[in-house]
Amino acid sequence: MRTTVGIIGAGPAGLLLARLLHNAGIDSVVLESRDRAYVERRQRAGILEQGTADVLRAAGAGERMDREGLRHDGIELRFDRRRHRVDFPALTGGRSVMVYAQTEVCKDLIALQLRDGGPLLFEAEALAVEDAGTDAPRVRFRHEGREDVLECDYVVGCDGFWGVARNAIPAELTQVFERTYPFGWLGILADVPPSHDELVYARHDRGFALLSMRSPSVSRLYLQVPDGTDAETWRDEEIWDELERRFETADDWRLERGPITQKSVTPMRSYVHEPMRHGRLFLAGDAAHIVPPTGAKGLNLAVGDVVTFARALTHRKVTGSAQLLDAYSETCLRRIWQAERFSYDMTTLLHSAPGATGFEDRLQLARLERIASSRAAETDLAEGYTGFPFG
């Protein structure tokens, strides 16, 4: 099998890249180790930056998002039983975010790819990327019980942290930067309408809490818990009681309870692999970088990566110049490090670190007070949350 671009992974990054390349007249093949049902139901991110939503629209994948997604023009910060709303459009010249689950993005892009895109092979396990440093890279994969080879001009690894693509970059050429946090998020899905019409980020002495949503009838909520916590050790009633404590306000706001349909614990880490390119192999998304979920940046960073690659390859097709492809890693990493910085700032602003001193607690409150009282500080948060420019 032969193609111009071999894409490993049919998450939102790989699927969007295939769509962008199709629209530019560049052929591709997508290899996905899981079956279609799994890809369309795995729960991940739910916040799309302004730029991500715009890219989906331009790619022809925004119709259902605009019909069913929830546009949000701000978030609420809570601390000391106080509430402060950050107004995104007023601070950023009209930018906002969209609540639209990754599962729905994948469904939309899969439908488009199967309708008019190149081959999308489910249950096709990539085994290795070979000859990445040459002009003729190959992806060895297993599909329908037999091994095969996909010969490419370029390979893009959108196969996540545990995928095979990153392993094809020689260790002596790489640098890894990472931080592991001593806490995680206990997340729940609940069949109850959200208790607030925008996301609520709460800083509390007992730990962080986040009120989010998947739809007008389904709430998504999170609690900071110690690293290594087993979600099943938390009874449903205990979760609701703790959420109530951490979201407490001085007014008459109330948290609505409902049946919990899913609960899990997400570890918190920051990770960057440099470089993101070796020869004709390019890394995108979690294969190259991970952020703690506090800043809602993971999916959006992956979109930025594939937009950068698609633009660079289209430029090569039109002009014959490889300048943008050669600059891929450097271009992506500028945006990635800003997002890493923003996610780290949001995480340390809102979470209670084990063993934190009274001095550190007061600094957190001072930082929140600064955001609530300074338009400049509030604007910095709003600009980071709604998204850094692509490329």
Short mmCIF file of C-alpha atoms in Angstrom, two decimals:
data_model
loop_
_atom_site.label_atom_id
_atom_site.label_comp_id
_atom_site.label_asym_id
_atom_site.label_seq_id
_atom_site.Cartn_x
_atom_site.Cartn_y
_atom_site.Cartn_z
CA MET A 1 0.00 0.00 0.00
CA ARG A 2 1.30 3.48 -0.87
CA THR A 3 0.26 7.03 0.00
CA THR A 4 1.67 10.52 0.38
CA VAL A 5 0.99 10.85 4.12
CA GLY A 6 0.64 7.92 6.48
CA ILE A 7 -1.29 8.97 9.58
CA ILE A 8 -1.07 6.79 12.69
CA GLY A 9 -4.06 7.28 14.97
CA ALA A 10 -7.70 8.20 14.33
CA GLY A 11 -8.23 10.52 17.24
CA PRO A 12 -9.30 14.09 16.48
CA ALA A 13 -5.77 15.08 15.41
CA GLY A 14 -5.29 12.28 12.89
CA LEU A 15 -8.81 12.58 11.53
CA LEU A 16 -8.63 16.35 11.19
CA LEU A 17 -5.25 16.09 9.45
CA ALA A 18 -6.71 13.64 6.94
CA ARG A 19 -9.55 16.10 6.26
CA LEU A 20 -7.22 19.08 5.84
CA LEU A 21 -5.00 17.12 3.46
CA HIS A 22 -8.01 15.92 1.46
CA ASN A 23 -9.20 19.50 1.06
CA ALA A 24 -5.71 20.43 -0.18
CA GLY A 25 -5.67 17.59 -2.73
CA ILE A 26 -3.10 15.50 -0.83
CA ASP A 27 -3.79 11.79 -0.33
CA SER A 28 -3.40 9.99 2.98
CA VAL A 29 -4.13 6.73 4.76
CA VAL A 30 -5.20 6.63 8.43
CA LEU A 31 -4.32 3.61 10.60
CA GLU A 32 -6.23 3.17 13.87
CA SER A 33 -5.59 0.28 16.24
CA ARG A 34 -9.07 0.37 17.82
CA ASP A 35 -12.44 -0.30 16.25
CA ARG A 36 -14.79 2.49 15.16
CA ALA A 37 -17.15 2.07 18.11
CA TYR A 38 -14.32 2.55 20.60
CA VAL A 39 -13.04 5.70 18.88
CA GLU A 40 -16.53 7.20 18.80
CA ARG A 41 -17.20 6.65 22.49
CA ARG A 42 -13.91 7.28 24.33
CA GLN A 43 -14.38 10.25 26.64
CA ARG A 44 -11.71 12.94 26.48
CA ALA A 45 -11.63 16.71 26.13
CA GLY A 46 -14.71 18.83 25.75
CA ILE A 47 -13.52 22.45 25.36
CA LEU A 48 -12.68 23.76 21.89
CA GLU A 49 -10.76 27.00 21.62
CA GLN A 50 -11.91 29.68 19.20
CA GLY A 51 -9.20 28.67 16.72
CA THR A 52 -10.11 24.98 16.89
CA ALA A 53 -13.78 25.70 16.25
CA ASP A 54 -12.83 27.95 13.32
CA VAL A 55 -10.61 25.24 11.80
CA LEU A 56 -13.38 22.64 12.04
CA ARG A 57 -15.79 25.01 10.31
CA ALA A 58 -13.31 25.79 7.53
CA ALA A 59 -12.67 22.06 7.05
CA GLY A 60 -16.39 21.38 6.59
CA ALA A 61 -16.74 19.65 9.96
CA GLY A 62 -18.50 22.35 11.97
CA GLU A 63 -22.18 22.03 11.07
CA ARG A 64 -23.25 19.74 13.94
CA MET A 65 -20.85 21.47 16.35
CA ASP A 66 -22.54 24.81 15.67
CA ARG A 67 -25.98 23.24 16.00
CA GLU A 68 -25.42 21.14 19.14
CA GLY A 69 -22.33 22.60 20.81
CA LEU A 70 -22.53 25.11 23.62
CA ARG A 71 -20.77 28.41 23.02
CA HIS A 72 -19.30 29.79 26.24
CA ASP A 73 -18.32 33.42 26.60
CA GLY A 74 -16.60 33.07 29.97
CA ILE A 75 -15.74 31.04 33.03
CA GLU A 76 -16.35 31.60 36.72
CA LEU A 77 -13.59 31.56 39.34
CA ARG A 78 -14.54 30.75 42.94
CA PHE A 79 -12.41 31.35 46.01
CA ASP A 80 -13.16 32.36 49.58
CA ARG A 81 -16.87 31.68 48.87
CA ARG A 82 -16.71 34.49 46.27
CA ARG A 83 -17.60 34.35 42.58
CA HIS A 84 -15.83 36.19 39.76
CA ARG A 85 -16.76 35.85 36.09
CA VAL A 86 -14.12 36.24 33.37
CA ASP A 87 -15.81 37.71 30.25
CA PHE A 88 -13.91 36.33 27.24
CA PRO A 89 -15.34 38.43 24.37
CA ALA A 90 -14.94 41.68 26.30
CA LEU A 91 -11.28 40.91 27.05
CA THR A 92 -10.16 39.28 23.78
CA GLY A 93 -11.94 41.18 21.02
CA GLY A 94 -14.82 38.74 20.71
CA ARG A 95 -13.23 35.32 21.20
CA SER A 96 -15.05 32.49 22.97
CA VAL A 97 -14.85 28.70 23.43
CA MET A 98 -17.16 25.86 22.47
CA VAL A 99 -18.25 22.96 24.68
CA TYR A 100 -18.37 20.02 22.26
CA ALA A 101 -17.04 16.62 23.29
CA GLN A 102 -14.09 14.97 21.55
CA THR A 103 -16.30 11.95 20.87
CA GLU A 104 -18.59 14.15 18.78
CA VAL A 105 -15.66 15.73 16.90
CA CYS A 106 -14.45 12.22 16.04
CA LYS A 107 -17.90 11.11 14.86
CA ASP A 108 -18.15 14.11 12.54
CA LEU A 109 -14.66 13.64 11.09
CA ILE A 110 -15.05 9.86 10.67
CA ALA A 111 -18.28 10.37 8.72
CA LEU A 112 -16.56 12.86 6.41
CA GLN A 113 -13.50 10.65 5.92
CA LEU A 114 -15.56 7.57 5.07
CA ARG A 115 -17.75 9.60 2.72
CA ASP A 116 -15.12 11.34 0.61
CA GLY A 117 -11.64 10.96 2.13
CA GLY A 118 -8.83 8.44 1.75
CA PRO A 119 -8.64 5.01 3.40
CA LEU A 120 -9.41 4.90 7.13
CA LEU A 121 -8.48 1.47 8.50
CA PHE A 122 -9.83 0.53 11.91
CA GLU A 123 -8.27 -2.32 13.91
CA ALA A 124 -5.03 -1.63 12.04
CA GLU A 125 -2.25 -1.73 14.63
CA ALA A 126 0.91 0.20 13.75
CA LEU A 127 3.88 -1.94 14.76
CA ALA A 128 6.79 0.33 13.82
CA VAL A 129 7.85 3.32 11.77
CA GLU A 130 10.84 2.33 9.66
CA ASP A 131 13.37 4.43 7.71
CA ALA A 132 12.04 7.65 9.25
CA GLY A 133 15.28 9.47 8.50
CA THR A 134 15.08 8.74 4.76
CA ASP A 135 12.91 10.07 1.92
CA ALA A 136 10.88 6.85 1.95
CA PRO A 137 9.52 6.11 5.45
CA ARG A 138 7.34 3.06 6.01
CA VAL A 139 4.77 2.04 8.60
CA ARG A 140 4.63 -1.64 9.37
CA PHE A 141 1.16 -2.58 10.64
CA ARG A 142 -1.15 -5.51 11.33
CA HIS A 143 -4.66 -5.56 9.84
CA GLU A 144 -7.19 -8.38 9.51
CA GLY A 145 -4.76 -10.91 10.90
CA ARG A 146 -1.78 -10.21 8.65
CA GLU A 147 1.15 -7.82 8.55
CA ASP A 148 1.39 -5.20 5.83
CA VAL A 149 3.51 -2.15 4.98
CA LEU A 150 2.35 1.38 4.23
CA GLU A 151 4.92 3.19 2.10
CA CYS A 152 4.78 6.97 2.46
CA ASP A 153 6.42 10.23 1.57
CA TYR A 154 5.68 11.43 5.12
CA VAL A 155 4.48 9.84 8.37
CA VAL A 156 2.58 11.76 11.05
CA GLY A 157 2.34 10.10 14.45
CA CYS A 158 -0.98 11.05 16.07
CA ASP A 159 -0.89 7.84 18.12
CA GLY A 160 -0.69 9.24 21.64
CA PHE A 161 1.85 8.90 24.41
CA TRP A 162 1.98 5.09 24.22
CA GLY A 163 2.16 4.89 20.42
CA VAL A 164 5.05 3.66 18.28
CA ALA A 165 5.83 6.82 16.30
CA ARG A 166 7.94 8.58 18.93
CA ASN A 167 10.13 5.48 19.32
CA ALA A 168 11.39 5.96 15.77
CA ILE A 169 13.26 9.13 16.78
CA PRO A 170 16.76 8.16 17.98
CA ALA A 171 17.11 8.68 21.74
CA GLU A 172 20.40 10.56 21.33
CA LEU A 173 18.58 13.27 19.33
CA THR A 174 15.82 13.91 21.88
CA GLN A 175 15.19 15.90 25.01
CA VAL A 176 12.30 15.25 27.36
CA PHE A 177 10.87 17.80 29.79
CA GLU A 178 8.28 16.63 32.28
CA ARG A 179 6.61 17.21 35.62
CA THR A 180 4.33 14.85 37.54
CA TYR A 181 1.83 16.38 39.95
CA PRO A 182 1.08 14.78 43.35
CA PHE A 183 -2.67 14.78 42.73
CA GLY A 184 -5.24 13.76 40.11
CA TRP A 185 -8.82 14.49 39.13
CA LEU A 186 -11.73 12.29 40.14
CA GLY A 187 -14.13 12.92 37.27
CA ILE A 188 -17.80 12.01 37.03
CA LEU A 189 -20.51 12.11 34.40
CA ALA A 190 -23.97 12.65 35.88
CA ASP A 191 -27.44 12.67 34.35
CA VAL A 192 -28.37 16.09 35.70
CA PRO A 193 -28.49 19.51 34.01
CA PRO A 194 -25.41 21.63 34.81
CA SER A 195 -25.80 23.79 37.90
CA HIS A 196 -24.29 26.78 36.11
CA ASP A 197 -24.37 27.85 32.47
CA GLU A 198 -20.56 28.24 32.25
CA LEU A 199 -17.60 26.33 33.65
CA VAL A 200 -16.78 26.97 37.30
CA TYR A 201 -13.18 26.67 38.55
CA ALA A 202 -13.13 26.52 42.34
CA ARG A 203 -10.11 26.96 44.62
CA HIS A 204 -10.79 25.58 48.09
CA ASP A 205 -8.65 24.68 51.09
CA ARG A 206 -9.82 21.06 50.68
CA GLY A 207 -8.75 21.01 47.03
CA PHE A 208 -9.77 22.07 43.56
CA ALA A 209 -13.16 21.38 41.93
CA LEU A 210 -14.45 21.96 38.40
CA LEU A 211 -18.04 22.17 37.22
CA SER A 212 -18.31 21.41 33.51
CA MET A 213 -20.85 19.80 31.19
CA ARG A 214 -21.27 17.59 28.14
CA SER A 215 -24.75 18.79 27.15
CA PRO A 216 -27.72 20.71 28.63
CA SER A 217 -28.74 17.50 30.40
CA VAL A 218 -25.38 15.90 31.31
CA SER A 219 -22.93 17.35 33.85
CA ARG A 220 -19.20 16.67 33.98
CA LEU A 221 -17.59 17.44 37.35
CA TYR A 222 -14.14 16.94 38.86
CA LEU A 223 -12.53 16.82 42.30
CA GLN A 224 -8.85 17.07 43.14
CA VAL A 225 -7.78 13.81 44.84
CA PRO A 226 -4.42 12.36 45.91
CA ASP A 227 -2.35 10.73 43.18
CA GLY A 228 -3.14 7.02 42.91
CA THR A 229 -6.74 7.32 44.15
CA ASP A 230 -9.11 4.52 43.11
CA ALA A 231 -12.37 6.07 41.88
CA GLU A 232 -14.40 3.14 43.22
CA THR A 233 -13.41 3.98 46.80
CA TRP A 234 -15.59 7.11 46.54
CA ARG A 235 -19.30 6.50 47.09
CA ASP A 236 -21.64 8.65 44.98
CA GLU A 237 -23.01 10.51 47.98
CA GLU A 238 -19.49 11.28 49.21
CA ILE A 239 -18.63 12.79 45.83
CA TRP A 240 -21.68 15.08 45.81
CA ASP A 241 -21.04 16.12 49.43
CA GLU A 242 -17.44 17.04 48.65
CA LEU A 243 -18.41 18.92 45.49
CA GLU A 244 -20.91 20.93 47.53
CA ARG A 245 -18.24 21.90 50.05
CA ARG A 246 -15.76 23.05 47.42
CA PHE A 247 -18.27 25.00 45.34
CA GLU A 248 -19.80 26.76 48.35
CA THR A 249 -20.61 30.45 47.86
CA ALA A 250 -21.89 33.26 50.07
CA ASP A 251 -25.08 33.61 48.01
CA ASP A 252 -27.94 31.18 47.40
CA TRP A 253 -26.31 29.19 44.56
CA ARG A 254 -26.98 25.45 44.82
CA LEU A 255 -25.39 22.35 43.27
CA GLU A 256 -27.93 20.03 41.64
CA ARG A 257 -27.41 16.30 42.20
CA GLY A 258 -28.26 13.39 39.93
CA PRO A 259 -27.36 9.78 39.03
CA ILE A 260 -23.64 9.29 38.42
CA THR A 261 -23.14 7.20 35.27
CA GLN A 262 -19.33 7.17 35.09
CA LYS A 263 -16.39 7.91 37.34
CA SER A 264 -12.65 7.72 36.79
CA VAL A 265 -9.40 9.28 37.96
CA THR A 266 -7.15 11.26 35.61
CA PRO A 267 -3.46 11.64 36.55
CA MET A 268 -1.89 15.09 36.18
CA ARG A 269 1.35 15.60 34.29
CA SER A 270 3.22 17.95 31.99
CA TYR A 271 5.40 16.46 29.22
CA VAL A 272 7.20 17.78 26.13
CA HIS A 273 9.32 15.78 23.69
CA GLU A 274 11.78 17.72 21.54
CA PRO A 275 12.16 17.67 18.61
CA MET A 276 8.78 16.84 17.08
CA ARG A 277 10.30 15.88 13.75
CA HIS A 278 12.93 13.42 12.53
CA GLY A 279 13.45 13.20 8.78
CA ARG A 280 10.04 12.53 7.23
CA LEU A 281 8.41 11.60 10.58
CA PHE A 282 6.37 14.27 12.37
CA LEU A 283 4.81 13.95 15.84
CA ALA A 284 1.48 15.56 16.76
CA GLY A 285 -0.68 15.71 19.87
CA ASP A 286 -0.02 13.47 22.88
CA ALA A 287 2.76 11.68 21.00
CA ALA A 288 4.83 14.84 21.61
CA HIS A 289 3.27 16.70 24.54
CA ILE A 290 0.86 16.39 27.46
CA VAL A 291 -0.63 19.12 29.63
CA PRO A 292 -2.60 18.90 32.86
CA PRO A 293 -6.29 19.32 31.97
CA THR A 294 -6.77 22.48 34.06
CA GLY A 295 -6.22 24.76 31.06
CA ALA A 296 -8.31 22.71 28.57
CA LYS A 297 -5.38 22.65 26.14
CA GLY A 298 -4.69 19.01 25.13
CA LEU A 299 -7.02 18.59 22.15
CA ASN A 300 -6.45 22.17 21.05
CA LEU A 301 -2.67 21.74 20.99
CA ALA A 302 -3.07 18.65 18.80
CA VAL A 303 -5.21 20.65 16.38
CA GLY A 304 -2.51 23.32 16.23
CA ASP A 305 0.08 20.68 15.35
CA VAL A 306 -1.86 19.19 12.43
CA VAL A 307 -2.88 22.60 11.11
CA THR A 308 0.82 23.54 11.08
CA PHE A 309 1.76 20.34 9.25
CA ALA A 310 -1.06 20.62 6.69
CA ARG A 311 -0.13 24.23 5.92
CA ALA A 312 3.53 23.30 5.57
CA LEU A 313 2.88 20.37 3.23
CA THR A 314 0.45 22.41 1.14
CA HIS A 315 3.13 25.11 0.89
CA ARG A 316 5.58 22.45 -0.32
CA LYS A 317 3.07 21.24 -2.92
CA VAL A 318 2.36 24.75 -4.23
CA THR A 319 5.84 26.31 -4.09
CA GLY A 320 8.25 23.38 -3.97
CA SER A 321 9.79 24.86 -0.80
CA ALA A 322 10.34 22.69 2.28
CA GLN A 323 10.96 25.74 4.48
CA LEU A 324 7.76 25.39 6.52
CA LEU A 325 8.18 21.63 6.89
CA ASP A 326 11.73 22.16 8.13
CA ALA A 327 10.41 24.67 10.69
CA TYR A 328 7.57 22.38 11.89
CA SER A 329 9.02 21.44 15.26
CA GLU A 330 10.15 24.95 16.14
CA THR A 331 6.83 26.46 15.04
CA CYS A 332 4.74 24.01 17.06
CA LEU A 333 6.93 24.19 20.16
CA ARG A 334 6.51 27.96 20.49
CA ARG A 335 2.77 27.48 20.93
CA ILE A 336 3.16 24.31 22.99
CA TRP A 337 5.39 25.96 25.58
CA GLN A 338 2.95 28.84 25.96
CA ALA A 339 0.17 26.32 26.55
CA GLU A 340 2.36 24.38 28.99
CA ARG A 341 3.01 27.63 30.86
CA PHE A 342 -0.69 28.52 30.92
CA SER A 343 -1.73 25.03 32.08
CA TYR A 344 0.92 25.03 34.81
CA ASP A 345 -0.19 28.48 35.97
CA MET A 346 -3.85 27.42 36.12
CA THR A 347 -2.93 24.21 37.96
CA THR A 348 -0.78 25.90 40.61
CA LEU A 349 -3.30 28.72 40.95
CA LEU A 350 -6.22 26.46 41.86
CA HIS A 351 -4.93 23.21 43.40
CA SER A 352 -3.85 22.57 46.97
CA ALA A 353 -0.38 21.06 46.95
CA PRO A 354 0.30 18.44 49.65
CA GLY A 355 2.25 20.08 52.44
CA ALA A 356 1.59 23.60 51.19
CA THR A 357 2.43 26.28 53.75
CA GLY A 358 0.20 29.13 54.86
CA PHE A 359 2.45 31.46 52.86
CA GLU A 360 1.77 29.49 49.67
CA ASP A 361 -1.98 29.47 50.36
CA ARG A 362 -1.95 33.25 50.73
CA LEU A 363 -0.05 33.61 47.47
CA GLN A 364 -2.75 31.62 45.67
CA LEU A 365 -5.43 33.90 47.04
CA ALA A 366 -3.37 36.97 46.13
CA ARG A 367 -3.07 35.72 42.54
CA LEU A 368 -6.83 35.18 42.34
CA GLU A 369 -7.47 38.61 43.85
CA ARG A 370 -5.20 40.09 41.19
CA ILE A 371 -7.21 38.46 38.38
CA ALA A 372 -10.47 39.64 39.93
CA SER A 373 -9.28 43.24 40.31
CA SER A 374 -6.94 43.83 37.35
CA ARG A 375 -8.13 43.95 33.74
CA ALA A 376 -4.58 43.22 32.57
CA ALA A 377 -4.33 40.02 34.65
CA GLU A 378 -7.83 38.99 33.67
CA THR A 379 -7.05 39.58 29.99
CA ASP A 380 -3.96 37.38 30.20
CA LEU A 381 -6.11 34.53 31.53
CA ALA A 382 -8.83 35.08 28.91
CA GLU A 383 -6.33 35.18 26.04
CA GLY A 384 -4.67 31.98 27.21
CA TYR A 385 -7.95 30.15 27.77
CA THR A 386 -9.48 31.03 24.39
CA GLY A 387 -6.28 29.99 22.62
CA PHE A 388 -2.90 31.00 21.28
CA PRO A 389 -2.58 31.60 17.51
CA PHE A 390 -1.71 28.71 15.19
CA GLY A 391 1.70 29.00 13.57
#
